Short mmCIF file of C-alpha atoms in Angstrom, two decimals:
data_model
loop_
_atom_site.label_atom_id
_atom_site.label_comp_id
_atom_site.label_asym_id
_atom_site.label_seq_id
_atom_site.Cartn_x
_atom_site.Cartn_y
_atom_site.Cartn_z
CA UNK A 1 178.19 0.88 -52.02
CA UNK A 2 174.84 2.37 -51.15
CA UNK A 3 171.52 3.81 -52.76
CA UNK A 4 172.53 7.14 -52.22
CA UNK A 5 176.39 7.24 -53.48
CA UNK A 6 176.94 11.46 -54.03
CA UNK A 7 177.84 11.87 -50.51
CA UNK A 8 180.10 10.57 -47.98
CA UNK A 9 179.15 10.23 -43.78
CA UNK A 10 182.07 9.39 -41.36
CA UNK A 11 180.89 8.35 -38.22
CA UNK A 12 182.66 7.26 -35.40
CA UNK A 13 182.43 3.65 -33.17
CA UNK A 14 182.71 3.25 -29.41
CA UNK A 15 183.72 -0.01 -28.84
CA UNK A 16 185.26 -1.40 -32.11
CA UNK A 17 187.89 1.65 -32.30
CA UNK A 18 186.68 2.13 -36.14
CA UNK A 19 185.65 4.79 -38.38
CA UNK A 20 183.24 3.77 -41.47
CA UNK A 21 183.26 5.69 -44.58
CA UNK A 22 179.66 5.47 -45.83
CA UNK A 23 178.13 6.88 -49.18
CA UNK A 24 175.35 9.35 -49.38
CA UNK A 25 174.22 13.21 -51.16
CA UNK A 26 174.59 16.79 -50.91
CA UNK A 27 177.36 20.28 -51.64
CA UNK A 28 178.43 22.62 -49.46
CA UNK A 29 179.84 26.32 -49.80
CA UNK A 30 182.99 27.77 -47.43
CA UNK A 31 182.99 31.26 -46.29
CA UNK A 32 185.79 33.43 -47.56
CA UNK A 33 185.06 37.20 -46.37
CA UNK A 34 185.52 37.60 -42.76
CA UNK A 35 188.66 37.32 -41.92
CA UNK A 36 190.01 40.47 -42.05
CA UNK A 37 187.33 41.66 -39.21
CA UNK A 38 189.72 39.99 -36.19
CA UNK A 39 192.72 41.48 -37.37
CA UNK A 40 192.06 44.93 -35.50
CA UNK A 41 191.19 43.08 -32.05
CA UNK A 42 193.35 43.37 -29.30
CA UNK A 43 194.75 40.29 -28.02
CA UNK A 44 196.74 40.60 -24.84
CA UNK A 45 198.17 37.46 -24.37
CA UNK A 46 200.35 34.89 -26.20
CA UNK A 47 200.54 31.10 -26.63
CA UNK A 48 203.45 29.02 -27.42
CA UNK A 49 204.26 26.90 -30.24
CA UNK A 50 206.26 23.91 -30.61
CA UNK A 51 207.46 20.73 -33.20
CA UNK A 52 206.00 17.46 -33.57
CA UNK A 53 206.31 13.90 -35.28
CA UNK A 54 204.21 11.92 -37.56
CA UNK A 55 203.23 8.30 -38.28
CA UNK A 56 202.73 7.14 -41.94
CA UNK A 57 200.96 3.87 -40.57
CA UNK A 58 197.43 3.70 -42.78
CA UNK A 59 194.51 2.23 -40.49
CA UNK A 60 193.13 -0.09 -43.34
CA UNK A 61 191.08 -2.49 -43.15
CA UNK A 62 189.06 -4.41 -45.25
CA UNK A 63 185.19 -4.54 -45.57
CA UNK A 64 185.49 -8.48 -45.26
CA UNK A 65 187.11 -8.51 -41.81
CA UNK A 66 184.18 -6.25 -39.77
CA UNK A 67 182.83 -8.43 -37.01
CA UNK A 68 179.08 -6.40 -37.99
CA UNK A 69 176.55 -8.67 -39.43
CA UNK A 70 175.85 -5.75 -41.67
CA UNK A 71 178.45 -3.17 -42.72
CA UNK A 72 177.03 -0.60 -45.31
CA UNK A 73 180.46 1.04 -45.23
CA UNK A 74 182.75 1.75 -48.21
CA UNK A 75 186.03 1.65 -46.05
CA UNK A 76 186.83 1.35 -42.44
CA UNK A 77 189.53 3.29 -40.26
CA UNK A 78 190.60 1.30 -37.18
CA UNK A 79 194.04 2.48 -36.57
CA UNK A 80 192.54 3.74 -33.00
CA UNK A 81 192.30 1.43 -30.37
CA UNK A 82 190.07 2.85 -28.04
CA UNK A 83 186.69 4.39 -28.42
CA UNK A 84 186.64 7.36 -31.25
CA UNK A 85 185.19 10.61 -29.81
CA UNK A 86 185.16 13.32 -32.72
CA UNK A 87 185.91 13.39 -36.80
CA UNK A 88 186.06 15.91 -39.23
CA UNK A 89 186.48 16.31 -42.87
CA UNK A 90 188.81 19.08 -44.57
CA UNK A 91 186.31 21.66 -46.14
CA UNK A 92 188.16 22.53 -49.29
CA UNK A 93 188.38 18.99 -50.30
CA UNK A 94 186.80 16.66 -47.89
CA UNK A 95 189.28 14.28 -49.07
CA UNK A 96 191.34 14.10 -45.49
CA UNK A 97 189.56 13.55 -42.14
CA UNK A 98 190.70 14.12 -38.93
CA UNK A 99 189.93 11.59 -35.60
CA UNK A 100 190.58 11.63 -32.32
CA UNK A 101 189.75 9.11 -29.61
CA UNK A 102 190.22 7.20 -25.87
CA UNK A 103 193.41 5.99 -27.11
CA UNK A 104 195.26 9.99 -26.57
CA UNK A 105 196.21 9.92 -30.31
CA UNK A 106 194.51 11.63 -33.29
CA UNK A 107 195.11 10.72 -37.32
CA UNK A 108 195.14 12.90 -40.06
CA UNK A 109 193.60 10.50 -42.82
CA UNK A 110 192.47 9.88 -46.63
CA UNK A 111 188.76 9.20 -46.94
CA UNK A 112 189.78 7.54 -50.37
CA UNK A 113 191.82 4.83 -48.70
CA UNK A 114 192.27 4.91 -45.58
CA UNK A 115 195.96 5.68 -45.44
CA UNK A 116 197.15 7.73 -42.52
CA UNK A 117 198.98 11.39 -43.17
CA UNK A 118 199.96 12.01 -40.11
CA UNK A 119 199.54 11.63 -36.64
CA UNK A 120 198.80 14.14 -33.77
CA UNK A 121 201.17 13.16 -31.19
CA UNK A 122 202.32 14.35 -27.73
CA UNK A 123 198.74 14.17 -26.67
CA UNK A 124 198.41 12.90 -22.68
CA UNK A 125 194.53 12.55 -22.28
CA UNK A 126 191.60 11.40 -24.65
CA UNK A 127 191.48 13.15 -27.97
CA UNK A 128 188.17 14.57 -28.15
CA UNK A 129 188.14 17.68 -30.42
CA UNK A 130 189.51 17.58 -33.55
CA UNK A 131 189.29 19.99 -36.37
CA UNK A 132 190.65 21.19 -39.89
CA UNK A 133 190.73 25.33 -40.19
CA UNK A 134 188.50 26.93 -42.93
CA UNK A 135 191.08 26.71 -45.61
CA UNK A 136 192.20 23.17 -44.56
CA UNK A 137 195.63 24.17 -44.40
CA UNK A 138 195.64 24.04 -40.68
CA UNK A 139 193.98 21.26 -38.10
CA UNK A 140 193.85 21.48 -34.43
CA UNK A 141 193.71 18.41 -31.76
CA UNK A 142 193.07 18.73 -28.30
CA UNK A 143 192.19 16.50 -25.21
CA UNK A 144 190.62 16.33 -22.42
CA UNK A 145 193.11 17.77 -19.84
CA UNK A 146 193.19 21.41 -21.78
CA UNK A 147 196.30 20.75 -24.33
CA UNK A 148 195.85 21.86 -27.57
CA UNK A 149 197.96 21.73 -30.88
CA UNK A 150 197.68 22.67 -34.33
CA UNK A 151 199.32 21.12 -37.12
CA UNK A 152 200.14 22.24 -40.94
CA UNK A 153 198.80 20.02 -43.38
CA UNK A 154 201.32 20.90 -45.97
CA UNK A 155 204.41 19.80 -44.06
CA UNK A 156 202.49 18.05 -41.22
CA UNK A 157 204.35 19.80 -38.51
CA UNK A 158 203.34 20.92 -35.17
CA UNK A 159 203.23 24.93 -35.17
CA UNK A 160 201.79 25.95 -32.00
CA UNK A 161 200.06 24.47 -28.82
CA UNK A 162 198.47 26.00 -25.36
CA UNK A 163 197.28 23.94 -22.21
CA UNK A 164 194.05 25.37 -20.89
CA UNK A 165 191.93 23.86 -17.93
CA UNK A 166 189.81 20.89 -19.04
CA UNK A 167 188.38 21.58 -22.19
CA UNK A 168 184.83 21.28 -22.79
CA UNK A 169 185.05 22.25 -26.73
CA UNK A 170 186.60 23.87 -29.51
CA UNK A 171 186.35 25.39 -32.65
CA UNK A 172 187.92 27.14 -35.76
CA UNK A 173 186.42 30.86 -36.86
CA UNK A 174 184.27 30.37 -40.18
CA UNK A 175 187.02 31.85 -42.44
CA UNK A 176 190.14 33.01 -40.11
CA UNK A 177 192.99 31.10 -38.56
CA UNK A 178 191.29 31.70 -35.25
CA UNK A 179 189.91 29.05 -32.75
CA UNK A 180 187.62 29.88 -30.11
CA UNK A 181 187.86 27.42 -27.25
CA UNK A 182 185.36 26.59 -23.72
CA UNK A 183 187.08 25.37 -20.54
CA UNK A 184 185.56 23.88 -17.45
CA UNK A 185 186.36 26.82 -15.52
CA UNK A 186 183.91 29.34 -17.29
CA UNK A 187 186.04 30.90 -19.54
CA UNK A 188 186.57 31.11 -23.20
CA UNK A 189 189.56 31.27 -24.93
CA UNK A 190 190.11 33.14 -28.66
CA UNK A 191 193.71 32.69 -30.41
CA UNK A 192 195.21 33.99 -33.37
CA UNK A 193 196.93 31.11 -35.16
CA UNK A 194 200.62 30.82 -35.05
CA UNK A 195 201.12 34.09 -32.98
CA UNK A 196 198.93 32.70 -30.56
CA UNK A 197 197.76 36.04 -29.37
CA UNK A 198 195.12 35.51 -26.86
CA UNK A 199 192.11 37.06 -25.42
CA UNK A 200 189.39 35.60 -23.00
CA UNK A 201 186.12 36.18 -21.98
CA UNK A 202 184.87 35.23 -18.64
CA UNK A 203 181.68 34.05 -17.98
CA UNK A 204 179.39 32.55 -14.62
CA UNK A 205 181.84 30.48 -12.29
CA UNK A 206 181.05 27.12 -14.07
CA UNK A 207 181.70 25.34 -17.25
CA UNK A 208 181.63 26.66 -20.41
CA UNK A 209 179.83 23.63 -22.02
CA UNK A 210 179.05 24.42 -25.29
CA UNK A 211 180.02 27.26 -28.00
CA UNK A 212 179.24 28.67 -31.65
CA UNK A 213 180.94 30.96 -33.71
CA UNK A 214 177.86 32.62 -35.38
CA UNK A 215 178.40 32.98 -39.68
CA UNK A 216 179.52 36.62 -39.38
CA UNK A 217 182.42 35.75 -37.96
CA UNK A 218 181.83 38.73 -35.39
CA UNK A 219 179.65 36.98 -32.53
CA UNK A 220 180.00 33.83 -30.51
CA UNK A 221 177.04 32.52 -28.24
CA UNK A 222 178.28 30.37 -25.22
CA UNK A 223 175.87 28.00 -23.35
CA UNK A 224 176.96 27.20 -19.77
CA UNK A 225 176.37 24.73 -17.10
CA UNK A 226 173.82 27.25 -15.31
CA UNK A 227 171.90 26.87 -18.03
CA UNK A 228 172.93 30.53 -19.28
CA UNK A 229 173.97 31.75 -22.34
CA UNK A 230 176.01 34.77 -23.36
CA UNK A 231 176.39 36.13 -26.88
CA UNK A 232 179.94 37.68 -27.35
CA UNK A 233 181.63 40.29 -29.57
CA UNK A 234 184.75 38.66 -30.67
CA UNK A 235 186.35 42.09 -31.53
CA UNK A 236 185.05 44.29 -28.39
CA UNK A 237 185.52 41.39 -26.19
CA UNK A 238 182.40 42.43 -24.29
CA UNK A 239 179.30 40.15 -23.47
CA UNK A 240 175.97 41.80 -25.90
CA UNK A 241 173.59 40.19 -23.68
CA UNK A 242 172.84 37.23 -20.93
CA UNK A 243 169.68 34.85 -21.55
CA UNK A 244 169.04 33.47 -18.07
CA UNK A 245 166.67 32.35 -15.50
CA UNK A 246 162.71 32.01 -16.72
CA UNK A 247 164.36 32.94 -20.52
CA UNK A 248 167.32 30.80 -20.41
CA UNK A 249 167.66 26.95 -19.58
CA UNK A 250 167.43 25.01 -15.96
CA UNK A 251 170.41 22.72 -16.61
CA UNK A 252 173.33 22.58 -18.59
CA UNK A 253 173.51 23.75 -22.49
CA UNK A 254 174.57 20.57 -24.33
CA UNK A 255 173.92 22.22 -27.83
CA UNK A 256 173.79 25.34 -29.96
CA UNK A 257 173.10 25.40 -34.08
CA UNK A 258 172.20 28.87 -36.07
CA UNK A 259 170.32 29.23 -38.62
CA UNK A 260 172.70 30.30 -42.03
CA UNK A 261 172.07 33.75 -41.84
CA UNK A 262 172.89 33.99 -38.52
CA UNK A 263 169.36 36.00 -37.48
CA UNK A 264 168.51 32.82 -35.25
CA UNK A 265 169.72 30.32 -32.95
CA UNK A 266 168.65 27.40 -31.28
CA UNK A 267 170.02 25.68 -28.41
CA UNK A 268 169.31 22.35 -26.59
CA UNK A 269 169.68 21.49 -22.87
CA UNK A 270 170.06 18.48 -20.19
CA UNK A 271 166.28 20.29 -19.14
CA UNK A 272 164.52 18.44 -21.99
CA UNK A 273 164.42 22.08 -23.59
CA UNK A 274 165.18 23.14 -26.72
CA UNK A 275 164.75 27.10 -27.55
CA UNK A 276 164.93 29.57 -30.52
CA UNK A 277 165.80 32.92 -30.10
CA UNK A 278 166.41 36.26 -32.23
CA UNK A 279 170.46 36.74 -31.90
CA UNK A 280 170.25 40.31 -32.45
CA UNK A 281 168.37 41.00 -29.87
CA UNK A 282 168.58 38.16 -27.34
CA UNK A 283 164.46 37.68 -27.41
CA UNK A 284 163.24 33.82 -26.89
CA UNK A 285 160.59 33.31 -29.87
CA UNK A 286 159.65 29.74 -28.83
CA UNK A 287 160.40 26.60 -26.48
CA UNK A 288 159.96 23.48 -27.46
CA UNK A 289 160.11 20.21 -24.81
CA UNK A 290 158.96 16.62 -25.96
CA UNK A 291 155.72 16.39 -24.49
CA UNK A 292 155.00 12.60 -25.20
CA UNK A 293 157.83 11.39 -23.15
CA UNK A 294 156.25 9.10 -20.89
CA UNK A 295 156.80 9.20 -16.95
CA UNK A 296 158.81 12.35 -17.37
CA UNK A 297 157.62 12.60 -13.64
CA UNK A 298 160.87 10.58 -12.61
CA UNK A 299 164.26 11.63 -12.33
CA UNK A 300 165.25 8.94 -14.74
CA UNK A 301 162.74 9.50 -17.35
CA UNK A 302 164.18 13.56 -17.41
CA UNK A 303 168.05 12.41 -18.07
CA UNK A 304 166.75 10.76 -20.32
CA UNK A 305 165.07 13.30 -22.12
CA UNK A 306 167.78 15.66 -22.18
CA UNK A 307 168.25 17.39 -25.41
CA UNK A 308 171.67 15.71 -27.82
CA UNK A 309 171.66 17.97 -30.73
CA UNK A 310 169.62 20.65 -32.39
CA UNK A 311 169.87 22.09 -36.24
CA UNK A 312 167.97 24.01 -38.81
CA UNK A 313 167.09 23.12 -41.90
CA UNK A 314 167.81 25.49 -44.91
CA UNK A 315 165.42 25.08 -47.25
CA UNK A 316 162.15 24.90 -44.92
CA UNK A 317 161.25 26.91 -41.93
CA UNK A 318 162.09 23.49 -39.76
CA UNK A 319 163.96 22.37 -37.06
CA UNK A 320 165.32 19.31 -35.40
CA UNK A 321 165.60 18.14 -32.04
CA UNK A 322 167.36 15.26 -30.93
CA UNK A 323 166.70 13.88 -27.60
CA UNK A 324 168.38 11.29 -25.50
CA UNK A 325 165.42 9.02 -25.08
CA UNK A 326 165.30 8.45 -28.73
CA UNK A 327 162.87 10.73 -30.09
CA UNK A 328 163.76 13.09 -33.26
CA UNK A 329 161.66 15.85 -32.90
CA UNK A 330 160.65 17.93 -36.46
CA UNK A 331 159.37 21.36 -35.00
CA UNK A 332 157.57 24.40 -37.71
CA UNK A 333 159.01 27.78 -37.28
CA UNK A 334 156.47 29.30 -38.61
CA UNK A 335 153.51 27.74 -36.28
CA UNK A 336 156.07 26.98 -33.89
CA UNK A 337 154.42 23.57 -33.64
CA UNK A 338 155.28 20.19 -33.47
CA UNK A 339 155.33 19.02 -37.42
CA UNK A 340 156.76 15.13 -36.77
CA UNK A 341 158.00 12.95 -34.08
CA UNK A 342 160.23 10.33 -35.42
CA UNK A 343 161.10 7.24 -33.04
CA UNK A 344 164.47 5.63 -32.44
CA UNK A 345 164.57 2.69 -30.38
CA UNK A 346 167.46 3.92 -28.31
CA UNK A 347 168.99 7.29 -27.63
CA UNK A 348 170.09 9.49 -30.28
CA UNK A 349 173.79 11.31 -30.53
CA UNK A 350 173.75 13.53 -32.92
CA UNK A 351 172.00 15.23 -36.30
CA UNK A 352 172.67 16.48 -39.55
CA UNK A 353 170.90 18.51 -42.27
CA UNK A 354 171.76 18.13 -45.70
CA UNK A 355 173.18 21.54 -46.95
CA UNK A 356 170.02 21.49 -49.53
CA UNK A 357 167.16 19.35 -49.13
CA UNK A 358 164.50 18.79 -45.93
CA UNK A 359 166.74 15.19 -45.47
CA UNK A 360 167.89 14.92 -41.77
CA UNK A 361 170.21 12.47 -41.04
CA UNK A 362 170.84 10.81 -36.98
CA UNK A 363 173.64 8.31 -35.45
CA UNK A 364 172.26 6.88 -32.46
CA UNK A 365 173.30 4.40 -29.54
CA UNK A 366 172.92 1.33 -31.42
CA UNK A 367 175.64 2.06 -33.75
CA UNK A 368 172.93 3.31 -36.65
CA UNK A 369 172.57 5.94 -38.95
CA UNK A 370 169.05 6.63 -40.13
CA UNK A 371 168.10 9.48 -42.72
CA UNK A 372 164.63 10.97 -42.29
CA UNK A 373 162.49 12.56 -44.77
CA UNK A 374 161.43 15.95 -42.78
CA UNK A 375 158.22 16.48 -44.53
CA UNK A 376 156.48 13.70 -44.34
CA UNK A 377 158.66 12.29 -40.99
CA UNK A 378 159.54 8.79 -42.69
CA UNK A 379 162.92 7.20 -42.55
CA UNK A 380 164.34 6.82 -45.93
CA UNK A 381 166.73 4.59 -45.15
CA UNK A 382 169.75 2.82 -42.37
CA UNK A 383 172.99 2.30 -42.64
CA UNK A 384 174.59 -0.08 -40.58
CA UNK A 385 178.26 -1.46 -39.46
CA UNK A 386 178.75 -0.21 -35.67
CA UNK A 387 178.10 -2.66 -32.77
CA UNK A 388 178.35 -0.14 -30.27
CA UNK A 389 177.39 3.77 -29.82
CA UNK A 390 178.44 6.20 -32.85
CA UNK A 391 179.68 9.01 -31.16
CA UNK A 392 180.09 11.86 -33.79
CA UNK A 393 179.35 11.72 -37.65
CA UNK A 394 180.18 13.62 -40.36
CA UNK A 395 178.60 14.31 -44.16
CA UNK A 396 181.16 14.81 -46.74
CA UNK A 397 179.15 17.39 -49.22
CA UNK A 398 181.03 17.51 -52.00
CA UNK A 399 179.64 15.70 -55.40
CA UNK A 400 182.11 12.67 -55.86
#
């Protein structure tokens, strides 16, 4: 058990094949409103659907056998047996996750005890998007090499599956049985789920690389490999507008976060950049880079300072940055100046607000995950258990 036991993080392991359960704080709210506004668009094209098995192996294991000096972790999943690339938690509940990894398999699993639901089978390439729909009745797996399938819970069948080209990522509408999906050949692909009625939209002749379904449901931005982005109208199918050249990135978009009322948006790129932008109107407000990298002169020193993961806080006009080369950047709206830089000693994966306070929370490459005070810029605390990387994390926001 930890200090801070109201709220659950999953994160995921490279090299151990395990997924620790850790305690921690925060609630969350689902949407519920929207999804009657896709039922009038006009999907042209259809999917197929098919059956599946299941496994009722759990992945257990106990504290006592980690190999970690220190394990912080409540439980530990390590039914996987190759790196784990993606988890996520039911929303209704968050008392099932879902994992998928290196090993072409992805579990459907209780956060209480480990024990495995079900298994996504049939899978031929690494698992590395896996989802639960917004009434957690439905979860989708898909790999690498384009195939996707979605499962329901209830009777943990397969109902439906598609092969695309590679996939680059996925995800479910806010509050519809809809997933929106990025392939390495520029487009983007939007399903109805079962009918698997299609539609696409087709963007620059290079990979779609990363995708958000902004909280009206209506509107999807799209960052690409160009370093474009396109926002989309789900329902007209058309492209609004096209940030690009001096306005839009000079390398690939690697990640896109909106703020909750969907007004603003911020994206993050392999340039080092990280920029906001009005979605109504397409209009950059502010760029942000991190300035104190040192020798950013070299080629090296600029992979290395590519932008991981962006978010906005909700209860202060802040943002975060993320950045390869270990810095956490804590950026003011408002000045649109730099409020804290906050130092990890290796690269950093991925970040996470806390649906109600200015905590930020990181996973890194050392296998740690650190929670930062945004006000002041001071860690709170680390929790520890990974040898390796921690690829994706997760916080469970529901009060336990």
């Amino acid at each position: 058990m930890m200090d801070n036991p109201e709220e659950d993080s999953l994160n995921l392991h490279e090299d151990e094949e395990i997924i620790e359960v850790i305690d921690l704080n925060d609630t969350e709210q689902t949407a519920e409103d929207l999804a009657e506004e896709l039922e009038d668009v006009d999907f042209s094209e259809a999917g197929n659907a098919g059956n599946a098995g299941n496994a009722d192996d759990d992945g257990w294991e106990a504290e006592d056998e980690m190999e970690s000096e220190q394990d912080d972790s409540e439980l530990t999943f390590s039914k996987h047996t190759g790196s784990v690339f993606c988890v996520s938690l039911d929303p209704v509940s968050n008392s099932l996750a879902v994992t998928g990894g290196e090993d072409d398999r992805a579990f459907v699993w209780s956060v209480s005890d480990g024990d495995v639901l079900f298994e996504c089978t049939g899978h031929k390439d690494s698992v590395t998007c896996a989802a639960f729909s917004c009434d957690s009745k439905l979860v989708v797996s898909a790999d690498m090499s384009g195939l996707i399938k979605v499962w329901k819970v209830e009777n943990k069948e397969e109902i439906w599956s598609f092969e695309v080209g590679d996939l680059e990522w996925l995800e479910w509408h806010p509050c519809a049985p809809v997933l929106l999906a990025g392939a390495a050949d520029g487009n983007v692909w939007m399903w109805k789920i079962p009918s698997g009625e299609c539609k696409t939209f087709q963007g620059p002749s290079c990979q779609a690389t990363s995708g958000k379904i902004l909280p009206d449901g209506k509107r999807a931005i799209v960052g690409y490999e160009d370093g474009s982005l396109r926002l989309w109208d789900l329902k007209q199918g058309n492209a609004v507008y096209v940030i690009k050249g001096h306005d839009g990135h000079q390398g690939a978009l690697t990640s896109i976060a909106c703020n909750k009322e969907g007004t603003l948006a911020l994206t993050g790129s392999v340039d080092g950049q990280a920029k906001l932008f009005n979605t109504s109107t397409g209009k950059v407000l502010c760029s942000w880079s991190n300035e104190n990298s040192e020798a950013k002169d070299s080629m090296q020193e600029q992979d290395s300072n590519s932008v991981e993961s962006v978010g906005f806080c909700n209860v202060l006009p802040l943002v975060a940055v993320a950045y390869l080369d270990g810095t956490l950047a804590i950026y003011d709206m408002n000045s649109q100046s730099l409020r804290h830089r906050c130092k990890h000693e290796v690269g950093v994966v991925h970040l996470q607000w806390e649906e109600a306070s200015a905590v930020v929370y990181t996973c890194n490459l050392a296998g740690v995950v650190t929670l930062w005070d945004a006000r002041s810029g001071v860690m709170m605390s680390e929790y520890r258990g990974h040898s390796a990387e921690i690829l994706d994390f997760v916080l469970n926001r529901l009060v336990c």
